Amino acid sequence: MLPPAAAAAIRATAGSPRAVRRVHARLLKEGLADLLSAPALLVSAYARSCLLPDARRAFDDAPRRDLYLYSALLAAVSRSSAPELALPLLRRMLSDDALRPDHFVLASLASAAARLRSLRLGRQLHAHFVASPYSADDVVKSSLIDMYCKCGVPEDARKVFDSIGVKNGVVWTALVSGYASNGCTGEAIDLFRSMPERGLFAWTALISGFVKAGNNTGAVGLFVEMRRDGVRIDDAFVLATVVGGAAELAALVLGRQLHGFAITLGFLSSMIVGNALVDMYSKCSDIHSAREVFGGIIVRDVVSWTTILVGEAQHGRVEEVLALYDRMLLAGMKPNEVTFVGLIYACSHAGLVQKGRQLFDSMKREYGIKPGLQHYTCYLDLLSRSGYLSEAEELITTMPYEPDEASWGALLSACKKHNDTQMCLRVADNLLELRPKDPSTYILLSNVYAVNCKWDSVAKVRKIMAEMEIRKEPGYSWIEAGRESRMFHAGEVPLDIGEEITRFLEELVSEMRKRGYVPDTSSVMHDLEENEKEQHLFLHSERLAVAFGILKSPPGSVIRVVKNLRVCGDCHTVMKFISEIAQRKIIVRDASRFHHFEDGNCSCSEFW
Ligand SMILES: [Zn+2]
Ligand SMILES: [Zn+2]
């Protein structure tokens, strides 16, 4: 048996890689490393220092393998970035060493199954658990609840929950959050209301569950209720979560209120709240405030830097992006993979090919980050937009990922723009083979084939569209004007203010025509007469929203619109005209990026 002093020495290394290696070396020298319980303690100590390979080696070097040893390694593995390693370990434990899992092992395995989202493994464990002598253990039950929720079956989690005699706060909270994040809002709220005690922890679980399920409006409503209930907010996390919800809703007025709360509650210097506010302001197209908040964060981490950098990139401020990157490196930060997405994206939207190429290379060479699909997509975008078509084609056919619809689509638009007929058709055929899902891809394909008189292919595209019953996802835009916020759907003029908006838009169009506007109907697919096509464009949702904004907001104020799809080419032209005629700054956040229209120009310089 290991002397208690030695055991204490191993435990005291808590999270320090150097300390644990030193203690291990000493134990080896003194011949104590193989004594009973030493290997298990070493495995745990290595794991706490994030040295999983060393933990594994200590496990393999152990003279005999008992339940404690397995338990230590399984706990480490299930928390690590490779929870799938738990499966072979379990098999080895059952067959090679004929050991039955105890409650510690079962709890670790359940959390590995939860992280792997493996319902099959989860159910197997549950069966083991029910048949084991530990079948009444509440810790395992609590892990099973979490596992079922993460695997998307909260109703099974409920059964385990109901089997627990005395339920503690952790179990209640796990199920509340599980219901909420699976979109079962009614159940989540009912369960939450029946909790014997509802502290900040439970509220946070409920609210972040709503945010995870995409129910941002609900999350914000709950936050307001929580404030009314007088719950003391002494942890920044819940505030950061709600700010995240406001960001996804692009609700600037609400975001500003939350910013106010953050000041009142004294969380302004908190990094996680600061990061969330920066993200919120940039998603709500108020990049100036984003910059201000970023400037006020005292201790910044890589997320802070990356959030502001990506924000600036989406707003097309490439010089700011590159300057931020330099400052970030000077501050001793190591960029992560998201930083590089922002950087290459910025270069792509500004056509900076050399810079983008250099960054793409340095990501691998200097920082050892393996480029993901998103990096390739941005880089590909950079090459194709800037007219480096053959290089782009070479990249798309050799990159280590299966190119998706968006990648081929970007390349196709580029060939079309640069009039490379041969390549256009090659790329189009590749794209068509993928059986794309996005209706606008089919419109693009059909246009490309029609221009090149490939009528069989045009017929094929139309046939697929009919088969798949493709209809364009309805476009909608959302605007906050003063205290009012409103949603507009394409082609639908709201009854109450429709006449006012239509009249205003007609006036604008006639002024635009005087200034040389010719409608570009190439994005309208329908077999319609030209004037009918123009009518379609006339009622695109962002135009309705902008008209509403100008009519309802004080002269000179900024118009901010959020759109679910990409802005079409014609609306882009129209927005530029409107910004000039109405003398308004118009900011549109579409599915791809931000456009800042001012005095007849757009910040995107026609890259979008
Ligand atoms: Zn449009
Ligand atoms: Zn633009």
GROMACS .gro file of C-alpha atoms in nm, residues 486-489 491-502 544 548:
model
   18
  486ARG     CA    1  -4.152   4.533  -3.769
  487MET     CA    2  -4.112   4.235  -3.997
  488PHE     CA    3  -4.174   4.261  -4.372
  489HIS     CA    4  -4.228   3.967  -4.607
  491GLY     CA    5  -4.443   4.056  -5.192
  492GLU     CA    6  -4.668   4.135  -4.898
  493VAL     CA    7  -4.762   4.492  -4.833
  494PRO     CA    8  -4.902   4.538  -4.483
  495LEU     CA    9  -5.255   4.675  -4.479
  496ASP     CA   10  -5.215   4.956  -4.229
  497ILE     CA   11  -4.923   5.137  -4.390
  498GLY     CA   12  -4.906   4.966  -4.729
  499GLU     CA   13  -5.034   5.258  -4.928
  500GLU     CA   14  -4.792   5.500  -4.766
  501ILE     CA   15  -4.496   5.267  -4.831
  502THR     CA   16  -4.592   5.190  -5.191
  544LEU     CA   17  -4.039   4.767  -4.778
  548PHE     CA   18  -4.086   5.205  -4.350
   0.00000   0.00000   0.00000
